[in-house]
Amino acid sequence: MVDPTALPNLKFDSSGLIPAIVQDVSTRQVLMLGWMNAGSLRRTLETGETVFWSRSRQELWHKGATSGNTQRVVELRADCDGDTLLVLVQPAGPACHTGEVSCFFRIVNGDGMMR
């Protein structure tokens, strides 16, 4: 298995994190943004399901471990700068804790109000 810290083209931030955009491989809809550290990226590569670093709980978070809404990783890509990941997944359910398919369901108006 690849050790994420041995991937010289990936650039983790000063906190050891890299943003991971999660996208449905079939619909191409952006589902969520999570953060990965070397450990969560390693677990993602090992398990084939998304594992993130929870910044609020300061622990690994296997997406869907409790809800059943796991995300099977089909492909993992890095952007041209190596500082952002794109994770193409087959979701087993909604990505958002609200029950919405995507966490990006709120529209921001010109006056900054969300609906």
Short mmCIF file of N, CA and C in Angstrom, two decimals:
data_model
loop_
_atom_site.label_atom_id
_atom_site.label_comp_id
_atom_site.label_asym_id
_atom_site.label_seq_id
_atom_site.Cartn_x
_atom_site.Cartn_y
_atom_site.Cartn_z
N MET A 1 0.84 -1.19 0.00
CA MET A 1 0.00 0.00 0.00
C MET A 1 0.88 1.24 0.00
N VAL A 2 0.46 2.26 -0.71
CA VAL A 2 1.22 3.50 -0.82
C VAL A 2 1.13 4.28 0.49
N ASP A 3 2.26 4.75 0.96
CA ASP A 3 2.31 5.63 2.13
C ASP A 3 2.09 7.06 1.63
N PRO A 4 0.99 7.72 2.04
CA PRO A 4 0.70 9.06 1.54
C PRO A 4 1.82 10.06 1.79
N THR A 5 2.56 9.89 2.87
CA THR A 5 3.65 10.83 3.14
C THR A 5 4.80 10.64 2.16
N ALA A 6 4.80 9.52 1.45
CA ALA A 6 5.85 9.26 0.46
C ALA A 6 5.46 9.76 -0.93
N LEU A 7 4.33 10.43 -1.03
CA LEU A 7 3.88 10.99 -2.30
C LEU A 7 4.36 12.44 -2.37
N PRO A 8 5.51 12.68 -3.00
CA PRO A 8 6.12 14.01 -2.96
C PRO A 8 5.30 15.09 -3.64
N ASN A 9 4.39 14.72 -4.52
CA ASN A 9 3.61 15.72 -5.23
C ASN A 9 2.40 16.21 -4.45
N LEU A 10 2.09 15.57 -3.31
CA LEU A 10 0.98 16.03 -2.48
C LEU A 10 1.50 17.04 -1.47
N LYS A 11 0.75 18.14 -1.33
CA LYS A 11 1.15 19.21 -0.43
C LYS A 11 0.12 19.36 0.68
N PHE A 12 0.44 18.83 1.84
CA PHE A 12 -0.40 19.00 3.01
C PHE A 12 -0.12 20.38 3.60
N ASP A 13 -1.13 21.00 4.22
CA ASP A 13 -0.93 22.34 4.79
C ASP A 13 -0.13 22.26 6.10
N SER A 14 0.03 23.39 6.76
CA SER A 14 0.85 23.44 7.98
C SER A 14 0.26 22.61 9.12
N SER A 15 -1.03 22.28 9.02
CA SER A 15 -1.68 21.41 10.02
C SER A 15 -1.64 19.95 9.59
N GLY A 16 -0.99 19.67 8.46
CA GLY A 16 -0.90 18.30 7.97
C GLY A 16 -2.15 17.83 7.26
N LEU A 17 -2.95 18.78 6.74
CA LEU A 17 -4.22 18.45 6.09
C LEU A 17 -4.21 18.84 4.62
N ILE A 18 -5.06 18.16 3.87
CA ILE A 18 -5.28 18.48 2.46
C ILE A 18 -6.79 18.40 2.21
N PRO A 19 -7.38 19.41 1.53
CA PRO A 19 -8.81 19.35 1.24
C PRO A 19 -9.11 18.26 0.21
N ALA A 20 -10.25 17.59 0.41
CA ALA A 20 -10.67 16.51 -0.48
C ALA A 20 -12.11 16.78 -0.93
N ILE A 21 -12.25 17.11 -2.20
CA ILE A 21 -13.57 17.33 -2.80
C ILE A 21 -14.11 15.97 -3.20
N VAL A 22 -15.33 15.67 -2.77
CA VAL A 22 -15.93 14.37 -3.07
C VAL A 22 -17.01 14.56 -4.14
N GLN A 23 -16.92 13.78 -5.20
CA GLN A 23 -17.82 13.91 -6.34
C GLN A 23 -18.38 12.54 -6.71
N ASP A 24 -19.68 12.51 -7.01
CA ASP A 24 -20.33 11.28 -7.46
C ASP A 24 -19.80 10.92 -8.84
N VAL A 25 -19.25 9.74 -8.99
CA VAL A 25 -18.64 9.33 -10.26
C VAL A 25 -19.67 9.21 -11.38
N SER A 26 -20.92 8.90 -11.06
CA SER A 26 -21.96 8.73 -12.09
C SER A 26 -22.59 10.04 -12.51
N THR A 27 -22.98 10.87 -11.54
CA THR A 27 -23.70 12.11 -11.84
C THR A 27 -22.78 13.31 -11.97
N ARG A 28 -21.56 13.18 -11.47
CA ARG A 28 -20.57 14.27 -11.42
C ARG A 28 -20.97 15.38 -10.46
N GLN A 29 -21.99 15.15 -9.64
CA GLN A 29 -22.39 16.14 -8.65
C GLN A 29 -21.35 16.19 -7.53
N VAL A 30 -20.98 17.41 -7.13
CA VAL A 30 -20.09 17.56 -5.98
C VAL A 30 -20.90 17.27 -4.73
N LEU A 31 -20.42 16.35 -3.92
CA LEU A 31 -21.17 15.91 -2.75
C LEU A 31 -20.76 16.62 -1.47
N MET A 32 -19.47 16.81 -1.27
CA MET A 32 -19.01 17.39 -0.02
C MET A 32 -17.54 17.77 -0.13
N LEU A 33 -17.07 18.47 0.89
CA LEU A 33 -15.65 18.75 1.05
C LEU A 33 -15.25 18.21 2.40
N GLY A 34 -14.22 17.40 2.42
CA GLY A 34 -13.68 16.89 3.67
C GLY A 34 -12.20 17.19 3.73
N TRP A 35 -11.60 16.91 4.86
CA TRP A 35 -10.17 17.13 5.04
C TRP A 35 -9.50 15.80 5.33
N MET A 36 -8.36 15.58 4.73
CA MET A 36 -7.60 14.35 4.97
C MET A 36 -6.22 14.69 5.49
N ASN A 37 -5.74 13.84 6.39
CA ASN A 37 -4.33 13.89 6.78
C ASN A 37 -3.70 12.61 6.23
N ALA A 38 -2.44 12.40 6.50
CA ALA A 38 -1.76 11.22 5.96
C ALA A 38 -2.44 9.94 6.43
N GLY A 39 -2.89 9.91 7.68
CA GLY A 39 -3.54 8.72 8.23
C GLY A 39 -4.88 8.43 7.58
N SER A 40 -5.69 9.45 7.37
CA SER A 40 -7.01 9.22 6.76
C SER A 40 -6.86 8.87 5.28
N LEU A 41 -5.88 9.47 4.62
CA LEU A 41 -5.63 9.12 3.22
C LEU A 41 -5.16 7.66 3.12
N ARG A 42 -4.31 7.26 4.04
CA ARG A 42 -3.85 5.87 4.07
C ARG A 42 -5.03 4.92 4.26
N ARG A 43 -5.91 5.23 5.22
CA ARG A 43 -7.08 4.38 5.48
C ARG A 43 -8.03 4.36 4.28
N THR A 44 -8.17 5.49 3.61
CA THR A 44 -8.99 5.55 2.40
C THR A 44 -8.44 4.62 1.34
N LEU A 45 -7.13 4.66 1.14
CA LEU A 45 -6.49 3.79 0.15
C LEU A 45 -6.59 2.32 0.55
N GLU A 46 -6.50 2.03 1.83
CA GLU A 46 -6.56 0.65 2.32
C GLU A 46 -7.97 0.06 2.23
N THR A 47 -8.98 0.87 2.62
CA THR A 47 -10.34 0.35 2.72
C THR A 47 -11.15 0.52 1.44
N GLY A 48 -10.76 1.48 0.59
CA GLY A 48 -11.55 1.77 -0.61
C GLY A 48 -12.79 2.58 -0.31
N GLU A 49 -12.89 3.11 0.91
CA GLU A 49 -14.00 3.99 1.29
C GLU A 49 -13.40 5.27 1.87
N THR A 50 -14.17 6.37 1.78
CA THR A 50 -13.63 7.64 2.26
C THR A 50 -13.49 7.65 3.78
N VAL A 51 -12.32 8.09 4.19
CA VAL A 51 -12.01 8.32 5.60
C VAL A 51 -11.39 9.70 5.67
N PHE A 52 -11.93 10.55 6.53
CA PHE A 52 -11.47 11.93 6.64
C PHE A 52 -10.89 12.18 8.02
N TRP A 53 -10.29 13.36 8.18
CA TRP A 53 -9.86 13.82 9.49
C TRP A 53 -10.90 14.83 9.95
N SER A 54 -11.54 14.55 11.09
CA SER A 54 -12.51 15.48 11.65
C SER A 54 -11.76 16.57 12.41
N ARG A 55 -11.83 17.78 11.89
CA ARG A 55 -11.14 18.90 12.55
C ARG A 55 -11.80 19.25 13.87
N SER A 56 -13.11 19.06 13.98
CA SER A 56 -13.79 19.40 15.23
C SER A 56 -13.56 18.35 16.32
N ARG A 57 -13.55 17.08 15.93
CA ARG A 57 -13.36 16.00 16.92
C ARG A 57 -11.90 15.56 17.05
N GLN A 58 -11.07 16.01 16.11
CA GLN A 58 -9.65 15.65 16.12
C GLN A 58 -9.45 14.14 16.11
N GLU A 59 -10.17 13.49 15.17
CA GLU A 59 -10.05 12.04 15.03
C GLU A 59 -10.42 11.62 13.61
N LEU A 60 -10.04 10.40 13.25
CA LEU A 60 -10.43 9.86 11.95
C LEU A 60 -11.94 9.69 11.90
N TRP A 61 -12.51 9.93 10.73
CA TRP A 61 -13.95 9.83 10.53
C TRP A 61 -14.20 9.03 9.26
N HIS A 62 -14.66 7.80 9.43
CA HIS A 62 -15.01 6.94 8.30
C HIS A 62 -16.42 7.33 7.88
N LYS A 63 -16.53 8.00 6.75
CA LYS A 63 -17.82 8.51 6.28
C LYS A 63 -18.81 7.36 6.13
N GLY A 64 -19.94 7.48 6.82
CA GLY A 64 -21.00 6.49 6.71
C GLY A 64 -20.88 5.31 7.66
N ALA A 65 -19.86 5.29 8.50
CA ALA A 65 -19.68 4.16 9.43
C ALA A 65 -20.88 4.02 10.36
N THR A 66 -21.48 5.14 10.74
CA THR A 66 -22.64 5.12 11.63
C THR A 66 -23.95 5.10 10.85
N SER A 67 -24.05 5.96 9.82
CA SER A 67 -25.30 6.12 9.07
C SER A 67 -25.50 5.06 7.99
N GLY A 68 -24.42 4.44 7.56
CA GLY A 68 -24.51 3.51 6.43
C GLY A 68 -24.31 4.18 5.09
N ASN A 69 -24.18 5.51 5.09
CA ASN A 69 -24.02 6.27 3.86
C ASN A 69 -22.54 6.37 3.47
N THR A 70 -21.95 5.21 3.23
CA THR A 70 -20.53 5.16 2.89
C THR A 70 -20.31 5.65 1.46
N GLN A 71 -19.06 5.89 1.15
CA GLN A 71 -18.67 6.34 -0.18
C GLN A 71 -17.54 5.44 -0.67
N ARG A 72 -17.84 4.61 -1.68
CA ARG A 72 -16.82 3.72 -2.23
C ARG A 72 -15.97 4.50 -3.23
N VAL A 73 -14.68 4.50 -3.00
CA VAL A 73 -13.76 5.27 -3.84
C VAL A 73 -13.53 4.53 -5.17
N VAL A 74 -13.79 5.24 -6.26
CA VAL A 74 -13.56 4.72 -7.60
C VAL A 74 -12.21 5.22 -8.12
N GLU A 75 -11.93 6.48 -7.84
CA GLU A 75 -10.69 7.08 -8.32
C GLU A 75 -10.31 8.24 -7.41
N LEU A 76 -9.03 8.43 -7.23
CA LEU A 76 -8.50 9.53 -6.42
C LEU A 76 -7.56 10.33 -7.30
N ARG A 77 -7.81 11.65 -7.38
CA ARG A 77 -6.98 12.52 -8.21
C ARG A 77 -6.43 13.66 -7.37
N ALA A 78 -5.29 14.19 -7.79
CA ALA A 78 -4.73 15.40 -7.19
C ALA A 78 -4.78 16.51 -8.23
N ASP A 79 -4.97 17.74 -7.78
CA ASP A 79 -4.99 18.85 -8.73
C ASP A 79 -3.57 19.17 -9.20
N CYS A 80 -3.46 20.12 -10.11
CA CYS A 80 -2.17 20.44 -10.74
C CYS A 80 -1.12 20.91 -9.75
N ASP A 81 -1.55 21.52 -8.64
CA ASP A 81 -0.61 21.99 -7.63
C ASP A 81 -0.33 20.94 -6.56
N GLY A 82 -1.12 19.88 -6.53
CA GLY A 82 -0.94 18.83 -5.53
C GLY A 82 -1.42 19.21 -4.15
N ASP A 83 -2.24 20.29 -4.07
CA ASP A 83 -2.70 20.73 -2.75
C ASP A 83 -4.20 20.52 -2.52
N THR A 84 -4.85 19.82 -3.43
CA THR A 84 -6.27 19.48 -3.29
C THR A 84 -6.50 18.12 -3.94
N LEU A 85 -7.34 17.32 -3.29
CA LEU A 85 -7.69 16.01 -3.83
C LEU A 85 -9.11 16.03 -4.37
N LEU A 86 -9.36 15.24 -5.39
CA LEU A 86 -10.70 14.99 -5.91
C LEU A 86 -10.93 13.50 -5.75
N VAL A 87 -11.99 13.16 -5.01
CA VAL A 87 -12.30 11.76 -4.73
C VAL A 87 -13.59 11.42 -5.47
N LEU A 88 -13.49 10.59 -6.49
CA LEU A 88 -14.66 10.15 -7.24
C LEU A 88 -15.21 8.90 -6.56
N VAL A 89 -16.49 8.95 -6.18
CA VAL A 89 -17.07 7.88 -5.37
C VAL A 89 -18.39 7.37 -5.92
N GLN A 90 -18.75 6.18 -5.46
CA GLN A 90 -20.11 5.66 -5.61
C GLN A 90 -20.71 5.74 -4.21
N PRO A 91 -21.62 6.69 -3.99
CA PRO A 91 -22.20 6.85 -2.66
C PRO A 91 -23.28 5.82 -2.38
N ALA A 92 -23.36 5.39 -1.13
CA ALA A 92 -24.39 4.44 -0.71
C ALA A 92 -25.61 5.16 -0.14
N GLY A 93 -25.59 6.48 -0.18
CA GLY A 93 -26.68 7.29 0.35
C GLY A 93 -26.28 8.74 0.32
N PRO A 94 -27.10 9.61 0.94
CA PRO A 94 -26.80 11.03 0.92
C PRO A 94 -25.47 11.34 1.61
N ALA A 95 -24.80 12.37 1.11
CA ALA A 95 -23.52 12.78 1.70
C ALA A 95 -23.72 13.69 2.91
N CYS A 96 -24.78 14.48 2.89
CA CYS A 96 -24.98 15.49 3.93
C CYS A 96 -25.69 14.92 5.15
N HIS A 97 -25.29 15.42 6.32
CA HIS A 97 -25.92 14.97 7.57
C HIS A 97 -27.39 15.41 7.65
N THR A 98 -27.81 16.36 6.78
CA THR A 98 -29.20 16.81 6.77
C THR A 98 -30.10 15.86 5.99
N GLY A 99 -29.48 14.92 5.28
CA GLY A 99 -30.24 14.00 4.43
C GLY A 99 -30.25 14.41 2.97
N GLU A 100 -29.69 15.59 2.67
CA GLU A 100 -29.57 16.03 1.28
C GLU A 100 -28.50 15.20 0.58
N VAL A 101 -28.67 15.00 -0.70
CA VAL A 101 -27.70 14.23 -1.48
C VAL A 101 -26.31 14.87 -1.40
N SER A 102 -26.28 16.20 -1.52
CA SER A 102 -25.03 16.96 -1.50
C SER A 102 -25.06 17.95 -0.34
N CYS A 103 -23.90 18.24 0.20
CA CYS A 103 -23.80 19.28 1.23
C CYS A 103 -23.96 20.67 0.62
N PHE A 104 -23.90 20.76 -0.70
CA PHE A 104 -23.96 22.05 -1.39
C PHE A 104 -25.36 22.30 -1.96
N PHE A 105 -26.37 22.32 -1.09
CA PHE A 105 -27.74 22.53 -1.53
C PHE A 105 -28.24 23.94 -1.22
N ARG A 106 -27.47 24.72 -0.46
CA ARG A 106 -27.89 26.08 -0.10
C ARG A 106 -27.38 27.07 -1.14
N ILE A 107 -28.28 27.91 -1.63
CA ILE A 107 -27.94 28.89 -2.66
C ILE A 107 -27.70 30.24 -1.99
N VAL A 108 -26.58 30.87 -2.32
CA VAL A 108 -26.25 32.18 -1.78
C VAL A 108 -26.72 33.23 -2.77
N ASN A 109 -27.59 34.14 -2.31
CA ASN A 109 -28.12 35.22 -3.15
C ASN A 109 -27.10 36.35 -3.27
N GLY A 110 -27.40 37.33 -4.12
CA GLY A 110 -26.54 38.49 -4.31
C GLY A 110 -26.33 39.29 -3.05
N ASP A 111 -27.30 39.26 -2.13
CA ASP A 111 -27.15 40.01 -0.88
C ASP A 111 -26.49 39.16 0.22
N GLY A 112 -26.04 37.98 -0.15
CA GLY A 112 -25.33 37.14 0.81
C GLY A 112 -26.23 36.23 1.63
N MET A 113 -27.53 36.31 1.42
CA MET A 113 -28.46 35.47 2.17
C MET A 113 -28.51 34.08 1.55
N MET A 114 -28.61 33.09 2.41
CA MET A 114 -28.70 31.71 1.93
C MET A 114 -30.13 31.22 2.06
N ARG A 115 -30.53 30.39 1.12
CA ARG A 115 -31.86 29.78 1.22
C ARG A 115 -31.74 28.30 0.96
#
